Coordinates of C-alpha atoms in Angstrom, one line a residue:
Chain A
K174 CA -3.2 22.5 7.4
Q175 CA -2.9 21.6 3.8
E176 CA -4.7 23.8 1.3
V177 CA -5.0 23.2 -2.4
T178 CA -5.8 26.0 -4.9
Q179 CA -6.4 25.7 -8.6
I180 CA -6.1 28.5 -11.0
P181 CA -7.9 29.4 -13.2
A182 CA -11.3 28.4 -12.0
A183 CA -12.6 28.2 -15.5
L184 CA -11.0 28.3 -19.0
S185 CA -12.4 28.4 -22.5
V186 CA -10.0 27.7 -25.4
P187 CA -10.4 27.0 -29.1
E188 CA -9.7 23.4 -30.3
G189 CA -6.1 22.6 -31.0
E190 CA -4.6 25.0 -28.4
N191 CA -2.0 23.8 -25.9
L192 CA -2.9 24.8 -22.3
V193 CA -1.7 24.7 -18.8
L194 CA -3.7 24.2 -15.6
N195 CA -2.2 25.2 -12.3
C196 CA -2.4 23.7 -8.8
S197 CA -0.7 25.0 -5.7
F198 CA -0.5 23.5 -2.2
T199 CA 0.6 25.0 1.1
D200 CA 2.4 22.1 2.8
S201 CA 5.3 20.6 0.8
A202 CA 5.4 17.4 2.9
I203 CA 3.3 15.5 0.4
Y204 CA 3.3 11.7 -0.4
N205 CA 1.9 12.1 -3.9
L206 CA -0.2 14.4 -6.1
Q207 CA -2.9 13.2 -8.5
W208 CA -4.7 14.8 -11.3
F209 CA -8.3 13.8 -12.1
R210 CA -10.9 14.6 -14.6
Q211 CA -14.6 14.9 -13.8
D212 CA -17.4 15.0 -16.3
P213 CA -20.7 16.7 -15.1
G214 CA -22.6 14.6 -12.6
K215 CA -20.1 11.8 -12.8
G216 CA -17.3 10.3 -10.6
L217 CA -13.6 11.1 -11.1
T218 CA -11.2 9.5 -13.5
S219 CA -7.6 9.4 -12.6
L220 CA -5.3 11.0 -15.2
L221 CA -1.8 11.0 -13.6
L222 CA -0.2 10.3 -10.3
I223 CA 3.2 11.9 -9.4
Q224 CA 5.1 10.5 -6.5
S225 CA 6.8 13.0 -4.2
S226 CA 10.2 11.9 -5.5
Q227 CA 9.3 12.6 -9.2
R228 CA 9.3 15.7 -11.2
E229 CA 6.9 14.8 -13.9
Q230 CA 4.6 12.2 -15.4
T231 CA 3.3 11.8 -19.0
S232 CA 0.3 10.0 -20.5
G233 CA -0.5 10.7 -24.1
R234 CA -1.2 14.4 -24.6
L235 CA -1.0 15.0 -20.9
N236 CA 2.1 16.0 -18.9
A237 CA 2.0 16.8 -15.2
S238 CA 4.9 18.4 -13.4
L239 CA 5.6 18.7 -9.7
D240 CA 7.8 21.2 -7.8
K241 CA 7.5 20.4 -4.2
S242 CA 9.7 23.2 -2.9
S243 CA 7.5 25.8 -4.4
G244 CA 4.3 23.9 -3.7
R245 CA 3.2 23.8 -7.4
S246 CA 2.0 21.3 -10.0
T247 CA 1.0 22.0 -13.6
L248 CA -1.1 19.9 -16.0
Y249 CA -0.2 20.5 -19.6
I250 CA -2.7 19.4 -22.2
A251 CA -1.4 19.4 -25.8
A252 CA -3.6 19.9 -28.9
S253 CA -6.8 20.2 -26.9
Q254 CA -10.0 18.6 -28.3
P255 CA -13.7 19.2 -27.5
G256 CA -13.7 15.9 -25.7
D257 CA -11.3 17.3 -23.2
S258 CA -14.0 19.6 -21.9
A259 CA -14.5 18.6 -18.2
T260 CA -13.4 19.7 -14.7
Y261 CA -9.8 19.0 -13.8
L262 CA -9.0 18.4 -10.2
C263 CA -5.7 18.1 -8.4
A264 CA -5.4 16.3 -5.1
V265 CA -2.5 15.8 -2.6
V266 CA -1.9 13.2 0.0
N267 CA 0.3 14.3 2.8
T268 CA 3.1 12.1 4.2
G269 CA 2.1 10.3 7.4
G270 CA -1.4 9.6 6.4
F271 CA -3.9 9.1 3.6
K272 CA -6.1 12.0 3.9
T273 CA -6.5 13.4 0.4
I274 CA -7.0 17.1 -0.1
F275 CA -8.6 18.3 -3.3
G276 CA -8.6 21.7 -5.0
A277 CA -11.9 23.1 -6.3
G278 CA -11.0 22.3 -9.9
T279 CA -10.6 24.1 -13.2
R280 CA -13.6 23.9 -15.5
L281 CA -12.3 23.6 -19.1
F282 CA -14.3 24.2 -22.2
V283 CA -12.7 23.4 -25.6
K284 CA -14.6 25.0 -28.5
A285 CA -14.8 23.2 -31.8
Chain B
D90 CA -12.6 -5.9 -13.1
T91 CA -15.8 -3.9 -13.2
G92 CA -14.6 -0.8 -11.3
V93 CA -15.9 0.7 -8.2
S94 CA -19.6 0.5 -7.8
Q95 CA -22.0 2.5 -5.5
D96 CA -25.5 1.9 -4.6
P97 CA -27.9 3.6 -4.8
R98 CA -27.1 6.1 -7.4
H99 CA -29.7 8.6 -6.2
K100 CA -31.5 8.9 -2.9
I101 CA -34.2 11.4 -1.8
T102 CA -35.1 11.4 1.8
K103 CA -36.9 13.6 4.3
R104 CA -35.1 15.5 7.0
G105 CA -34.6 13.3 10.1
Q106 CA -34.5 10.0 8.3
N107 CA -31.5 7.7 8.3
V108 CA -29.8 6.7 5.0
T109 CA -27.2 4.1 4.2
F110 CA -25.0 4.0 1.1
R111 CA -22.9 1.1 -0.1
C112 CA -19.6 1.0 -2.0
D113 CA -18.0 -2.1 -3.6
P114 CA -14.3 -1.4 -4.4
I115 CA -12.3 -3.0 -7.1
S116 CA -11.4 -6.5 -5.9
E117 CA -8.1 -6.8 -4.1
H118 CA -8.0 -3.1 -3.4
N119 CA -6.9 -2.7 0.2
R120 CA -7.6 1.0 0.6
L121 CA -11.1 2.6 0.5
Y122 CA -12.0 6.2 0.8
W123 CA -15.3 8.1 1.3
Y124 CA -15.7 11.7 0.1
R125 CA -18.5 14.3 0.0
Q126 CA -18.8 16.7 -2.9
T127 CA -21.1 19.8 -3.3
L128 CA -21.7 21.7 -6.4
G129 CA -18.7 23.6 -7.7
Q130 CA -16.3 22.2 -5.1
G131 CA -13.7 19.4 -5.1
P132 CA -14.4 16.3 -3.0
E133 CA -14.0 16.6 0.7
F134 CA -12.3 13.7 2.5
L135 CA -14.5 11.9 5.0
T136 CA -12.8 8.7 6.0
Y137 CA -10.3 6.1 4.9
F138 CA -10.0 2.3 5.5
Q139 CA -7.0 0.1 5.2
N140 CA -8.6 -3.3 4.8
E141 CA -11.2 -3.4 7.6
A142 CA -9.5 -0.8 9.8
Q143 CA -10.8 2.8 9.8
L144 CA -7.5 4.7 10.0
E145 CA -8.4 8.2 9.4
K146 CA -11.6 10.2 9.9
S147 CA -12.3 13.8 9.1
R148 CA -13.8 16.1 11.7
L149 CA -16.4 16.7 9.0
L150 CA -17.6 13.2 9.9
S151 CA -19.9 14.2 12.8
D152 CA -21.4 11.7 15.2
R153 CA -24.3 11.3 12.8
F154 CA -22.0 9.7 10.3
S155 CA -20.6 6.3 10.6
A156 CA -18.7 4.1 8.2
E157 CA -17.8 0.4 8.2
R158 CA -15.9 -2.0 6.1
P159 CA -16.6 -5.4 7.5
K160 CA -14.1 -8.1 6.3
G161 CA -12.2 -5.5 4.3
S162 CA -14.5 -5.8 1.2
F163 CA -17.5 -3.6 0.7
S164 CA -18.1 -0.5 2.8
T165 CA -21.2 1.3 4.0
L166 CA -21.7 4.9 5.0
E167 CA -24.7 5.7 7.2
I168 CA -26.1 9.1 8.0
Q169 CA -28.4 9.3 10.9
R170 CA -31.0 12.1 11.4
T171 CA -30.3 13.6 8.0
E172 CA -30.2 17.4 7.6
Q173 CA -30.7 19.5 4.5
G174 CA -27.0 20.4 4.7
D175 CA -26.2 16.7 4.1
S176 CA -27.4 17.0 0.5
A177 CA -24.4 16.3 -1.7
M178 CA -22.8 13.7 -3.9
Y179 CA -21.1 11.0 -1.8
L180 CA -18.1 9.4 -3.6
C181 CA -16.2 6.3 -2.8
A182 CA -12.8 5.4 -4.1
S183 CA -10.4 2.5 -3.8
S184 CA -6.7 1.9 -4.4
L185 CA -4.4 -1.1 -4.3
G186 CA -2.0 0.4 -1.8
G187 CA 1.7 -0.4 -1.4
G188 CA 3.2 2.7 -2.8
A189 CA 3.9 4.4 -6.1
L190 CA 1.2 3.9 -8.8
R191 CA -0.5 1.4 -6.6
E192 CA -1.9 4.5 -4.7
T193 CA -3.9 5.7 -7.7
Q194 CA -7.4 6.2 -6.5
Y195 CA -10.3 4.8 -8.6
F196 CA -13.7 6.5 -8.1
G197 CA -17.2 5.1 -8.2
P198 CA -20.0 7.0 -9.9
G199 CA -21.3 8.4 -6.6
T200 CA -24.5 8.5 -4.7
R201 CA -26.4 11.8 -5.0
L202 CA -28.4 12.5 -1.8
L203 CA -31.2 15.1 -1.6
V204 CA -32.6 15.8 1.8
L205 CA -36.0 17.5 1.7

């Protein structure tokens, strides 16, 4: 049974700092991994999708890496801004189906 | 392209009543997902449609829950005989399908359900 864990659960950093959010999963037979952002009371916004054959994806100040063998993904945010404050969620889709398993998220607060 | 829409945005009901939520995916998106999210947790997968076919269903989806996607367009999620434990945010997402970045899921704003 796939389980997804995100560490830390919460993080507070000063503006401008580079930071790393971690996601681990128990079953390496994944089809893809996605990172999302969620603002309070809102739906999710897709940030990056990494296919199982890829090692990383980049979008602007965001870089996500994937190491299937160790069951880990990281989301790197460069030069953090107060507008980055949100909950960041990672989700995996296993091969052979489309059930998507989410972690509980990392709540990020960037102080001005 | 107006994104994924959900209706209603909020619903308050009394225990034992039936409720129905609607999701309109992005046009031409073949895949549609329903999730349930409670405070402080990530979304929990409920069910998945490929066009009009319901291909996967979580064991969380008890016999009180039913979902449909007639004609492969909009979808409805019905909860019968609601219980207080059903109180949550119900999220819908859609994706184009066909592999690679076409699997990116786009979420609607959610329907917040409160069962009194």
